[in-house]
């Protein structure tokens, strides 16, 4: 999973470099252990939230299968659909076909595994973009607009955010996240914002 998360992080770095018109980094010696740990922790917390009512042996089986499937997806060996299918097949072979989360929502494994895979890679790409953008001294970023969206994200579509919170007149990335932006299954992305150009 660490290698896969790093790959998604690199994609975010390359995205920020393209936004800034900078040459893309070869990144052989990229040193982002804290970012990788935070992204992995967020992914494991997502799994923990989803498994809050599953028995311990099922929880262990789920973690094992999730780790295997995530590695294939995030390393680029499998597409999201292939990784989700592998995960569902392995869970079904162990008799796990659905569960109820702590909010009382009933999840079928196909929808949950797809959401978990998409969320893990999206969060890694966003982190890579943010950190690279900061390294260029660019503090502002714009949230994508995707048309119809959920009520949580609707107010953040197209909004320019400050990464550090030091640019006056802008909400911060932390505020947007605390309000629910980039939630599991969120399809929003970010781009660098330069007020002199944009």
PDB file of C-alpha atoms in Angstrom:
ATOM      1  CA  UNK A   1       0.000   0.000   0.000  1.00  0.00           C
ATOM      2  CA  UNK A   2       2.888   2.344   0.799  1.00  0.00           C
ATOM      3  CA  UNK A   3       4.262   2.005  -2.726  1.00  0.00           C
ATOM      4  CA  UNK A   4       0.833   2.554  -4.201  1.00  0.00           C
ATOM      5  CA  UNK A   5       0.164   5.614  -2.056  1.00  0.00           C
ATOM      6  CA  UNK A   6       3.552   7.016  -3.084  1.00  0.00           C
ATOM      7  CA  UNK A   7       2.605   6.538  -6.748  1.00  0.00           C
ATOM      8  CA  UNK A   8      -0.639   8.461  -6.242  1.00  0.00           C
ATOM      9  CA  UNK A   9       1.306  11.129  -4.316  1.00  0.00           C
ATOM     10  CA  UNK A  10       3.716  11.451  -7.263  1.00  0.00           C
ATOM     11  CA  UNK A  11       0.770  11.932  -9.602  1.00  0.00           C
ATOM     12  CA  UNK A  12      -0.356  14.825  -7.400  1.00  0.00           C
ATOM     13  CA  UNK A  13       3.172  16.284  -7.479  1.00  0.00           C
ATOM     14  CA  UNK A  14       3.232  16.037 -11.276  1.00  0.00           C
ATOM     15  CA  UNK A  15      -0.175  17.706 -11.456  1.00  0.00           C
ATOM     16  CA  UNK A  16       1.055  20.662  -9.390  1.00  0.00           C
ATOM     17  CA  UNK A  17       4.201  20.900 -11.518  1.00  0.00           C
ATOM     18  CA  UNK A  18       2.091  21.004 -14.684  1.00  0.00           C
ATOM     19  CA  UNK A  19      -0.121  23.714 -13.134  1.00  0.00           C
ATOM     20  CA  UNK A  20       2.981  25.774 -12.330  1.00  0.00           C
ATOM     21  CA  UNK A  21       4.593  25.171 -15.730  1.00  0.00           C
ATOM     22  CA  UNK A  22       7.595  23.590 -14.010  1.00  0.00           C
ATOM     23  CA  UNK A  23       9.557  20.639 -15.408  1.00  0.00           C
ATOM     24  CA  UNK A  24       8.294  17.390 -13.962  1.00  0.00           C
ATOM     25  CA  UNK A  25      10.415  15.789 -11.252  1.00  0.00           C
ATOM     26  CA  UNK A  26      11.969  12.389 -11.800  1.00  0.00           C
ATOM     27  CA  UNK A  27      11.411  11.921  -8.064  1.00  0.00           C
ATOM     28  CA  UNK A  28      13.767   9.016  -7.501  1.00  0.00           C
ATOM     29  CA  UNK A  29      14.732  10.391  -4.103  1.00  0.00           C
ATOM     30  CA  UNK A  30      11.367  11.767  -3.007  1.00  0.00           C
ATOM     31  CA  UNK A  31      11.305  11.945   0.781  1.00  0.00           C
ATOM     32  CA  UNK A  32       7.722  12.093   2.053  1.00  0.00           C
ATOM     33  CA  UNK A  33       7.532   9.582   4.883  1.00  0.00           C
ATOM     34  CA  UNK A  34       5.212  11.715   7.027  1.00  0.00           C
ATOM     35  CA  UNK A  35       2.816  12.236   4.127  1.00  0.00           C
ATOM     36  CA  UNK A  36       2.769   8.539   3.366  1.00  0.00           C
ATOM     37  CA  UNK A  37       2.152   7.718   7.011  1.00  0.00           C
ATOM     38  CA  UNK A  38      -0.686  10.244   7.254  1.00  0.00           C
ATOM     39  CA  UNK A  39      -2.313   8.979   4.067  1.00  0.00           C
ATOM     40  CA  UNK A  40      -1.987   5.368   5.167  1.00  0.00           C
ATOM     41  CA  UNK A  41      -3.395   6.242   8.572  1.00  0.00           C
ATOM     42  CA  UNK A  42      -6.362   8.000   6.942  1.00  0.00           C
ATOM     43  CA  UNK A  43      -6.949   4.939   4.754  1.00  0.00           C
ATOM     44  CA  UNK A  44      -6.772   2.565   7.713  1.00  0.00           C
ATOM     45  CA  UNK A  45      -9.123   4.841   9.686  1.00  0.00           C
ATOM     46  CA  UNK A  46     -11.569   4.674   6.791  1.00  0.00           C
ATOM     47  CA  UNK A  47     -11.383   0.895   6.968  1.00  0.00           C
ATOM     48  CA  UNK A  48     -11.817   0.997  10.750  1.00  0.00           C
ATOM     49  CA  UNK A  49     -14.922   3.187  10.403  1.00  0.00           C
ATOM     50  CA  UNK A  50     -16.396   0.772   7.910  1.00  0.00           C
ATOM     51  CA  UNK A  51     -15.653  -2.218  10.084  1.00  0.00           C
ATOM     52  CA  UNK A  52     -16.983  -0.906  13.375  1.00  0.00           C
ATOM     53  CA  UNK A  53     -19.676  -3.584  13.612  1.00  0.00           C
ATOM     54  CA  UNK A  54     -17.859  -6.498  11.972  1.00  0.00           C
ATOM     55  CA  UNK A  55     -16.542  -9.300  14.190  1.00  0.00           C
ATOM     56  CA  UNK A  56     -12.785  -9.384  14.828  1.00  0.00           C
ATOM     57  CA  UNK A  57     -12.043 -12.324  12.524  1.00  0.00           C
ATOM     58  CA  UNK A  58     -14.022 -10.652   9.747  1.00  0.00           C
ATOM     59  CA  UNK A  59     -12.184  -7.395  10.460  1.00  0.00           C
ATOM     60  CA  UNK A  60      -8.833  -9.153  10.054  1.00  0.00           C
ATOM     61  CA  UNK A  61      -9.990 -10.768   6.810  1.00  0.00           C
ATOM     62  CA  UNK A  62     -11.224  -7.425   5.517  1.00  0.00           C
ATOM     63  CA  UNK A  63      -7.922  -5.691   6.336  1.00  0.00           C
ATOM     64  CA  UNK A  64      -5.923  -8.412   4.608  1.00  0.00           C
ATOM     65  CA  UNK A  65      -8.075  -8.330   1.477  1.00  0.00           C
ATOM     66  CA  UNK A  66      -8.166  -4.508   1.430  1.00  0.00           C
ATOM     67  CA  UNK A  67      -4.375  -4.331   1.647  1.00  0.00           C
ATOM     68  CA  UNK A  68      -3.960  -6.760  -1.249  1.00  0.00           C
ATOM     69  CA  UNK A  69      -6.496  -5.008  -3.453  1.00  0.00           C
ATOM     70  CA  UNK A  70      -5.232  -1.490  -2.651  1.00  0.00           C
ATOM     71  CA  UNK A  71      -1.687  -2.418  -3.574  1.00  0.00           C
ATOM     72  CA  UNK A  72      -2.739  -3.549  -7.044  1.00  0.00           C
ATOM     73  CA  UNK A  73      -4.794  -0.410  -7.618  1.00  0.00           C
ATOM     74  CA  UNK A  74      -2.381   2.162  -6.253  1.00  0.00           C
ATOM     75  CA  UNK A  75       0.664   0.641  -7.931  1.00  0.00           C
ATOM     76  CA  UNK A  76      -1.053   0.788 -11.310  1.00  0.00           C
ATOM     77  CA  UNK A  77      -1.191  -2.987 -11.831  1.00  0.00           C
ATOM     78  CA  UNK A  78      -4.995  -3.055 -11.612  1.00  0.00           C
ATOM     79  CA  UNK A  79      -7.691  -0.597 -12.604  1.00  0.00           C
ATOM     80  CA  UNK A  80     -10.077   0.552  -9.882  1.00  0.00           C
ATOM     81  CA  UNK A  81     -12.712  -1.868 -11.169  1.00  0.00           C
ATOM     82  CA  UNK A  82     -10.257  -4.779 -11.287  1.00  0.00           C
ATOM     83  CA  UNK A  83      -9.051  -4.084  -7.740  1.00  0.00           C
ATOM     84  CA  UNK A  84     -12.632  -3.753  -6.486  1.00  0.00           C
ATOM     85  CA  UNK A  85     -13.612  -7.014  -8.170  1.00  0.00           C
ATOM     86  CA  UNK A  86     -10.633  -8.849  -6.665  1.00  0.00           C
ATOM     87  CA  UNK A  87     -11.525  -7.511  -3.239  1.00  0.00           C
ATOM     88  CA  UNK A  88     -15.198  -8.509  -3.587  1.00  0.00           C
ATOM     89  CA  UNK A  89     -14.270 -11.991  -4.826  1.00  0.00           C
ATOM     90  CA  UNK A  90     -11.919 -12.589  -1.897  1.00  0.00           C
ATOM     91  CA  UNK A  91     -14.430 -11.273   0.656  1.00  0.00           C
ATOM     92  CA  UNK A  92     -17.230 -13.350  -0.855  1.00  0.00           C
ATOM     93  CA  UNK A  93     -15.001 -16.432  -0.696  1.00  0.00           C
ATOM     94  CA  UNK A  94     -14.774 -15.788   3.059  1.00  0.00           C
ATOM     95  CA  UNK A  95     -18.540 -15.302   3.352  1.00  0.00           C
ATOM     96  CA  UNK A  96     -18.455 -11.526   3.725  1.00  0.00           C
ATOM     97  CA  UNK A  97     -20.949  -9.879   1.375  1.00  0.00           C
ATOM     98  CA  UNK A  98     -22.167  -6.800   3.259  1.00  0.00           C
ATOM     99  CA  UNK A  99     -22.036  -4.951   6.579  1.00  0.00           C
ATOM    100  CA  UNK A 100     -23.606  -2.070   8.457  1.00  0.00           C
ATOM    101  CA  UNK A 101     -21.409   0.891   9.402  1.00  0.00           C
ATOM    102  CA  UNK A 102     -21.555   2.864  12.655  1.00  0.00           C
ATOM    103  CA  UNK A 103     -23.979   5.374  11.079  1.00  0.00           C
ATOM    104  CA  UNK A 104     -26.409   2.511  10.424  1.00  0.00           C
ATOM    105  CA  UNK A 105     -25.888   2.455   6.645  1.00  0.00           C
ATOM    106  CA  UNK A 106     -25.896  -0.972   5.046  1.00  0.00           C
ATOM    107  CA  UNK A 107     -23.052  -1.407   2.552  1.00  0.00           C
ATOM    108  CA  UNK A 108     -22.771  -3.991  -0.181  1.00  0.00           C
ATOM    109  CA  UNK A 109     -19.132  -4.917  -0.692  1.00  0.00           C
ATOM    110  CA  UNK A 110     -19.063  -3.805  -4.323  1.00  0.00           C
ATOM    111  CA  UNK A 111     -19.995  -0.201  -3.518  1.00  0.00           C
ATOM    112  CA  UNK A 112     -17.843  -0.045  -0.381  1.00  0.00           C
ATOM    113  CA  UNK A 113     -14.697  -1.468  -1.959  1.00  0.00           C
ATOM    114  CA  UNK A 114     -14.956   0.866  -4.933  1.00  0.00           C
ATOM    115  CA  UNK A 115     -15.396   3.847  -2.606  1.00  0.00           C
ATOM    116  CA  UNK A 116     -12.432   2.811  -0.431  1.00  0.00           C
ATOM    117  CA  UNK A 117     -10.122   2.396  -3.445  1.00  0.00           C
ATOM    118  CA  UNK A 118     -11.157   5.675  -5.038  1.00  0.00           C
ATOM    119  CA  UNK A 119     -10.818   7.579  -1.745  1.00  0.00           C
ATOM    120  CA  UNK A 120      -7.328   6.263  -0.902  1.00  0.00           C
ATOM    121  CA  UNK A 121      -5.858   7.208  -4.265  1.00  0.00           C
ATOM    122  CA  UNK A 122      -7.667  10.575  -4.403  1.00  0.00           C
ATOM    123  CA  UNK A 123      -6.369  11.612  -0.973  1.00  0.00           C
ATOM    124  CA  UNK A 124      -2.789  10.696  -1.888  1.00  0.00           C
ATOM    125  CA  UNK A 125      -2.984  12.694  -5.139  1.00  0.00           C
ATOM    126  CA  UNK A 126      -4.406  15.736  -3.336  1.00  0.00           C
ATOM    127  CA  UNK A 127      -1.637  15.601  -0.715  1.00  0.00           C
ATOM    128  CA  UNK A 128       1.025  15.358  -3.421  1.00  0.00           C
ATOM    129  CA  UNK A 129      -0.441  18.360  -5.215  1.00  0.00           C
ATOM    130  CA  UNK A 130      -0.687  20.461  -2.048  1.00  0.00           C
ATOM    131  CA  UNK A 131       2.848  19.739  -0.857  1.00  0.00           C
ATOM    132  CA  UNK A 132       4.368  20.376  -4.276  1.00  0.00           C
ATOM    133  CA  UNK A 133       2.414  23.586  -4.676  1.00  0.00           C
ATOM    134  CA  UNK A 134       3.667  24.747  -1.271  1.00  0.00           C
ATOM    135  CA  UNK A 135       7.243  23.978  -2.328  1.00  0.00           C
ATOM    136  CA  UNK A 136       6.765  26.428  -5.239  1.00  0.00           C
ATOM    137  CA  UNK A 137       5.625  29.108  -2.782  1.00  0.00           C
ATOM    138  CA  UNK A 138       2.077  29.059  -4.173  1.00  0.00           C
ATOM    139  CA  UNK A 139      -0.514  29.235  -1.394  1.00  0.00           C
ATOM    140  CA  UNK A 140      -3.792  29.336  -3.306  1.00  0.00           C
ATOM    141  CA  UNK A 141      -5.658  26.481  -4.924  1.00  0.00           C
ATOM    142  CA  UNK A 142      -9.053  26.179  -6.587  1.00  0.00           C
ATOM    143  CA  UNK A 143     -11.490  23.341  -5.891  1.00  0.00           C
ATOM    144  CA  UNK A 144     -12.871  21.752  -9.043  1.00  0.00           C
ATOM    145  CA  UNK A 145     -16.460  22.223 -10.178  1.00  0.00           C
ATOM    146  CA  UNK A 146     -18.103  18.967 -11.203  1.00  0.00           C
ATOM    147  CA  UNK A 147     -21.684  19.972 -11.907  1.00  0.00           C
ATOM    148  CA  UNK A 148     -24.134  18.135  -9.693  1.00  0.00           C
ATOM    149  CA  UNK A 149     -22.531  17.434  -6.338  1.00  0.00           C
ATOM    150  CA  UNK A 150     -23.455  16.480  -2.806  1.00  0.00           C
ATOM    151  CA  UNK A 151     -24.716  19.096  -0.332  1.00  0.00           C
ATOM    152  CA  UNK A 152     -21.480  18.768   1.674  1.00  0.00           C
ATOM    153  CA  UNK A 153     -19.281  19.911  -1.223  1.00  0.00           C
ATOM    154  CA  UNK A 154     -21.677  22.231  -3.086  1.00  0.00           C
ATOM    155  CA  UNK A 155     -20.504  25.359  -1.273  1.00  0.00           C
ATOM    156  CA  UNK A 156     -16.824  24.558  -1.972  1.00  0.00           C
ATOM    157  CA  UNK A 157     -17.090  24.052  -5.748  1.00  0.00           C
ATOM    158  CA  UNK A 158     -14.877  26.516  -7.619  1.00  0.00           C
ATOM    159  CA  UNK A 159     -13.798  28.168  -4.343  1.00  0.00           C
ATOM    160  CA  UNK A 160     -10.211  29.353  -3.997  1.00  0.00           C
ATOM    161  CA  UNK A 161      -8.599  28.141  -0.758  1.00  0.00           C
ATOM    162  CA  UNK A 162      -5.418  29.043   1.095  1.00  0.00           C
ATOM    163  CA  UNK A 163      -3.197  26.093   1.976  1.00  0.00           C
ATOM    164  CA  UNK A 164      -1.379  27.837   4.823  1.00  0.00           C
ATOM    165  CA  UNK A 165      -4.134  30.204   5.925  1.00  0.00           C
ATOM    166  CA  UNK A 166      -1.713  33.114   5.550  1.00  0.00           C
ATOM    167  CA  UNK A 167      -3.347  34.649   2.470  1.00  0.00           C
ATOM    168  CA  UNK A 168      -6.038  37.036   3.725  1.00  0.00           C
ATOM    169  CA  UNK A 169      -9.558  36.837   2.361  1.00  0.00           C
ATOM    170  CA  UNK A 170      -9.599  33.110   1.652  1.00  0.00           C
ATOM    171  CA  UNK A 171     -10.931  30.105   3.525  1.00  0.00           C
ATOM    172  CA  UNK A 172      -8.305  27.475   4.304  1.00  0.00           C
ATOM    173  CA  UNK A 173      -7.935  23.906   3.103  1.00  0.00           C
ATOM    174  CA  UNK A 174      -8.251  22.788   6.733  1.00  0.00           C
ATOM    175  CA  UNK A 175     -11.573  24.634   7.083  1.00  0.00           C
ATOM    176  CA  UNK A 176     -12.908  23.028   3.921  1.00  0.00           C
ATOM    177  CA  UNK A 177     -11.804  19.566   5.040  1.00  0.00           C
ATOM    178  CA  UNK A 178     -13.307  20.076   8.500  1.00  0.00           C
ATOM    179  CA  UNK A 179     -16.556  21.007   6.756  1.00  0.00           C
ATOM    180  CA  UNK A 180     -16.474  17.733   4.792  1.00  0.00           C
ATOM    181  CA  UNK A 181     -14.697  18.514   1.501  1.00  0.00           C
ATOM    182  CA  UNK A 182     -12.685  15.545   0.167  1.00  0.00           C
ATOM    183  CA  UNK A 183     -14.883  13.126   2.122  1.00  0.00           C
ATOM    184  CA  UNK A 184     -14.887   9.425   1.185  1.00  0.00           C
ATOM    185  CA  UNK A 185     -16.139   9.032  -2.395  1.00  0.00           C
ATOM    186  CA  UNK A 186     -15.615  12.765  -3.103  1.00  0.00           C
ATOM    187  CA  UNK A 187     -14.805  13.445  -6.752  1.00  0.00           C
ATOM    188  CA  UNK A 188     -13.397  16.949  -6.299  1.00  0.00           C
ATOM    189  CA  UNK A 189      -9.819  17.727  -7.275  1.00  0.00           C
ATOM    190  CA  UNK A 190      -7.678  20.834  -6.972  1.00  0.00           C
ATOM    191  CA  UNK A 191      -5.616  23.081  -9.252  1.00  0.00           C
ATOM    192  CA  UNK A 192      -3.113  25.768  -8.473  1.00  0.00           C
ATOM    193  CA  UNK A 193      -4.550  29.295  -8.434  1.00  0.00           C
ATOM    194  CA  UNK A 194      -2.497  32.369  -9.305  1.00  0.00           C
ATOM    195  CA  UNK A 195      -4.600  35.538  -8.963  1.00  0.00           C
ATOM    196  CA  UNK A 196      -2.355  37.386 -11.434  1.00  0.00           C
ATOM    197  CA  UNK A 197      -3.009  34.795 -14.131  1.00  0.00           C
ATOM    198  CA  UNK A 198      -6.438  33.422 -13.283  1.00  0.00           C
TER     199      UNK A 198
END
